[in-house]
Short mmCIF file of C-alpha atoms in Angstrom, two decimals:
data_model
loop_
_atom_site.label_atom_id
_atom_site.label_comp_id
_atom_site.label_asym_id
_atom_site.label_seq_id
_atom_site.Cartn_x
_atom_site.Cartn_y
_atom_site.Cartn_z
CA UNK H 1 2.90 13.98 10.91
CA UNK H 2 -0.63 12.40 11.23
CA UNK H 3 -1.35 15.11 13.84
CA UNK H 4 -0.39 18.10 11.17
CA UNK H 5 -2.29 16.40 8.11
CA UNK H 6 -5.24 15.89 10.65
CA UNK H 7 -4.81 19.19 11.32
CA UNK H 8 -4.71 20.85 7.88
CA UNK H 9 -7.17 19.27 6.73
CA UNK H 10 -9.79 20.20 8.99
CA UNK H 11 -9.00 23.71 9.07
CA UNK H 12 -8.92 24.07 5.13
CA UNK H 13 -12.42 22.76 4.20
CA UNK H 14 -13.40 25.95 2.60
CA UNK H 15 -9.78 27.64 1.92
CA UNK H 16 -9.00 27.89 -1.73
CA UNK H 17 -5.50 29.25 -2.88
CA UNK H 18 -5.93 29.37 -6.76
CA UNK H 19 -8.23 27.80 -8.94
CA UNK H 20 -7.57 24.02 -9.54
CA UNK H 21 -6.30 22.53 -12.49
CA UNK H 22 -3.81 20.21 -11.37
CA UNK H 23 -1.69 18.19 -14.52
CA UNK H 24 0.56 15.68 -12.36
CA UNK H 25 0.94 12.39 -14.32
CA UNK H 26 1.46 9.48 -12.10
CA UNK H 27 3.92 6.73 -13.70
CA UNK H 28 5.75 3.61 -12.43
CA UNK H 29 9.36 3.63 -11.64
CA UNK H 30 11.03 0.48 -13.26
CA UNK H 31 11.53 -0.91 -9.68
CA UNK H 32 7.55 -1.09 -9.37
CA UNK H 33 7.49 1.64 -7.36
CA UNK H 34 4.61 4.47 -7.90
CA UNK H 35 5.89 8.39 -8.75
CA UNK H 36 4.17 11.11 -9.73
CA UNK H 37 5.69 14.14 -11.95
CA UNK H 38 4.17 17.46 -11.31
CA UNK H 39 5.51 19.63 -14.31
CA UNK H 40 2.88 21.81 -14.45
CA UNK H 41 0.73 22.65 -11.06
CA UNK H 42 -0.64 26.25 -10.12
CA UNK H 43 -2.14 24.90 -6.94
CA UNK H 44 -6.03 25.34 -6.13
CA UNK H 45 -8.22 23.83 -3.16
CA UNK H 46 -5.88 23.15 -0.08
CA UNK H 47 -7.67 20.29 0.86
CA UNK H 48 -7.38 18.11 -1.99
CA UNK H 49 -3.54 18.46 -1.93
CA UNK H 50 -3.86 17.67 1.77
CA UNK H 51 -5.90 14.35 0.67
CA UNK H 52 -3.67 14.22 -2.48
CA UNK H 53 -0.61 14.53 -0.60
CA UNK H 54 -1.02 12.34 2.43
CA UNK H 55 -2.44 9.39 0.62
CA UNK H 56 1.23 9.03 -0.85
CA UNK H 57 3.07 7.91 2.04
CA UNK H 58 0.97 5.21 2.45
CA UNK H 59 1.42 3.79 -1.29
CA UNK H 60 5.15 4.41 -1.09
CA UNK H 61 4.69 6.87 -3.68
CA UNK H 62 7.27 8.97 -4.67
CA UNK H 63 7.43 13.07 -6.31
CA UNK H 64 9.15 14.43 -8.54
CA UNK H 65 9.03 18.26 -9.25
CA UNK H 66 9.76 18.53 -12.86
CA UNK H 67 8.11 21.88 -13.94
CA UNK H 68 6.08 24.59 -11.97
CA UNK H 69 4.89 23.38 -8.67
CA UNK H 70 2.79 26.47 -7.20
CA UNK H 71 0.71 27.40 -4.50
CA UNK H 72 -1.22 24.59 -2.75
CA UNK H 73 0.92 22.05 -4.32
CA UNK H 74 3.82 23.60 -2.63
CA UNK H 75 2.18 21.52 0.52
CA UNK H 76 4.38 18.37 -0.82
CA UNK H 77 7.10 19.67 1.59
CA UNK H 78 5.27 19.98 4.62
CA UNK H 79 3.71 16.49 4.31
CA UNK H 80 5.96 14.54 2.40
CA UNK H 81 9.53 13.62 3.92
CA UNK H 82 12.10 14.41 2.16
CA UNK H 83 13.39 11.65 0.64
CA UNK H 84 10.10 10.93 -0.90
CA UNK H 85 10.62 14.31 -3.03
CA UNK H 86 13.02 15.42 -5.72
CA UNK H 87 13.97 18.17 -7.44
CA UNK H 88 14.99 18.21 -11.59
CA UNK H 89 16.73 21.49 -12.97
CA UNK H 90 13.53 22.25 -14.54
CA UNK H 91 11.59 22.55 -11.23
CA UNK H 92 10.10 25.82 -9.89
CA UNK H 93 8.02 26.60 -6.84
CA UNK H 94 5.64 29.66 -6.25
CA UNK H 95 4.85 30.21 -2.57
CA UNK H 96 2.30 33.01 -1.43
CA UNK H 97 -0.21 33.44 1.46
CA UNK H 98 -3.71 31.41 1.80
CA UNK H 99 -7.11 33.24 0.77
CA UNK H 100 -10.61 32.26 1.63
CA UNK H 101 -13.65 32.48 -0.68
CA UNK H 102 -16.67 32.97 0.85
CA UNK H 103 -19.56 32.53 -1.46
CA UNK H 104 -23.51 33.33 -0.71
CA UNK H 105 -26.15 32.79 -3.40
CA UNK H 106 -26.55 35.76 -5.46
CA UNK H 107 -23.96 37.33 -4.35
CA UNK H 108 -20.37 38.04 -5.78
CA UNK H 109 -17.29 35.92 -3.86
CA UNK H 110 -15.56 37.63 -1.09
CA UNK H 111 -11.93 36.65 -1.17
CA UNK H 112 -9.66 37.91 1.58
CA UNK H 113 -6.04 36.43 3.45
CA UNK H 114 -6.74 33.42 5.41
CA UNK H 115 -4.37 34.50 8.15
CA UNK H 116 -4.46 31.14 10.70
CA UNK H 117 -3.58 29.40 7.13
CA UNK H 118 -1.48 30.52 5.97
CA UNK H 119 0.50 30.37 9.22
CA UNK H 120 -0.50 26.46 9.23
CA UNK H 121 0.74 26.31 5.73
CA UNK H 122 3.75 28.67 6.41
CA UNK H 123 4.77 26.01 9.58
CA UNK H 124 4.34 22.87 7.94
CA UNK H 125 7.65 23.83 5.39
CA UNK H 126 11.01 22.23 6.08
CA UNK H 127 12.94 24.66 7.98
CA UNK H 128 15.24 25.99 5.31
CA UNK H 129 12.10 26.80 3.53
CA UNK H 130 10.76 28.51 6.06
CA UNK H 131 13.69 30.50 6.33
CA UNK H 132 14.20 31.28 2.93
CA UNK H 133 10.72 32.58 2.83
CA UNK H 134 11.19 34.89 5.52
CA UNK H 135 13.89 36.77 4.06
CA UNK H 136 11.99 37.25 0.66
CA UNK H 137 9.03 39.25 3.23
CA UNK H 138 6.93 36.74 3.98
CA UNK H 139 6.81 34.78 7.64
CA UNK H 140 3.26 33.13 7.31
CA UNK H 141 1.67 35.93 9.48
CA UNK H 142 1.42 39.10 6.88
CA UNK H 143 -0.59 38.70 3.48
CA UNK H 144 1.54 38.33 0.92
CA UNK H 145 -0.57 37.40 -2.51
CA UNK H 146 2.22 38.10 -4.90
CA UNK H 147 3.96 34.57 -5.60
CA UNK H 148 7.58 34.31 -4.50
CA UNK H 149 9.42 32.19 -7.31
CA UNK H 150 12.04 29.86 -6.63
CA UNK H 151 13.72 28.42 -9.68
CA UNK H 152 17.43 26.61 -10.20
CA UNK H 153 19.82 25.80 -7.17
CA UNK H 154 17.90 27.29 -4.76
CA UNK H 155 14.73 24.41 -5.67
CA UNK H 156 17.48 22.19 -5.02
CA UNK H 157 18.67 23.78 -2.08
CA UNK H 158 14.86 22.85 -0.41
CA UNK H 159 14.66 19.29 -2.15
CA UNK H 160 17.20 17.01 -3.28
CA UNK H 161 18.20 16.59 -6.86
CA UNK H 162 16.65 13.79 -8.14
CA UNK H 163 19.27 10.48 -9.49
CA UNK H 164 18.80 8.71 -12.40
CA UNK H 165 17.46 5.86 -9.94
CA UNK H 166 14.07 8.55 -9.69
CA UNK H 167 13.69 9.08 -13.39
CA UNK H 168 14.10 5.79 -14.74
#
């Protein structure tokens, strides 16, 4: 797992997926441990959910998805194990294919599909994921920019629901 963070995060430096406005709230379990709610995450710079995300395990933090969970925070299932993540019936994911920004001074962005990363990205998902993914057109290999929702039973089909024991 060290290997893949490692990985991700030196092959991201300069990969952005949407702009960054992340709103997770962390709070403390009543058993002292650490969670953070994301209810309301359209993703942004790879790399910081990289950092973000593999900090956690270390701290014995847990997630829980209680809201939209998009783009580059859809990461939490590649670098998280699963029982460190749960699902609530109001979470919803949004998957879609990496894009660089290359900027110059004085001269306008150029954003195109990030190909190796989104493969990386694509490979680092759970299985099922993975899967799931595939048949909704996209593997990790072709651009696809257009989000692919996931919302209801199938969120919890990826992550487990979350008890009572998680949201207290």
């Amino acid at each position: 797992m060290k290997a893949l963070i490692n990985a991700l995060a030196g092959v991201l430096m300069l990969c952005a997926l949407t702009p960054a406005s992340a709103k997770d709230v962390p709070v403390q379990f009543t058993s002292g441990r650490a969670a953070t709610f994301i209810t309301d995450d359209p993703g942004g710079i790879i790399t910081d959910f990289v950092k973000k995300y593999s900090d956690m395990p270390d701290a014995g933090t847990n997630v829980v998805i209680d809201g939209e969970c998009v783009s580059a925070c859809t990461i939490v299932l590649g670098i998280l194990r699963p029982e460190k993540v749960c699902a609530t019936p109001d979470a919803v994911l949004g998957f879609h294919s990496a894009t660089a920004i290359t900027t110059e001074v004085g001269k306008a962005p150029v954003i195109e599909h990030a190909a190796e990363i989104s493969k990386i990205i694509f490979n680092s998902y759970p299985g099922k994921v993975r899967s799931w993914l595939s048949k909704q057109g996209w593997n990790g290999d072709n651009p696809h920019p257009e989000i692919i929702w996931v919302r209801g039973g199938q969120v919890r089909k990826f992550i487990r629901p979350c008890t009572a024991a998680d949201l207290s």
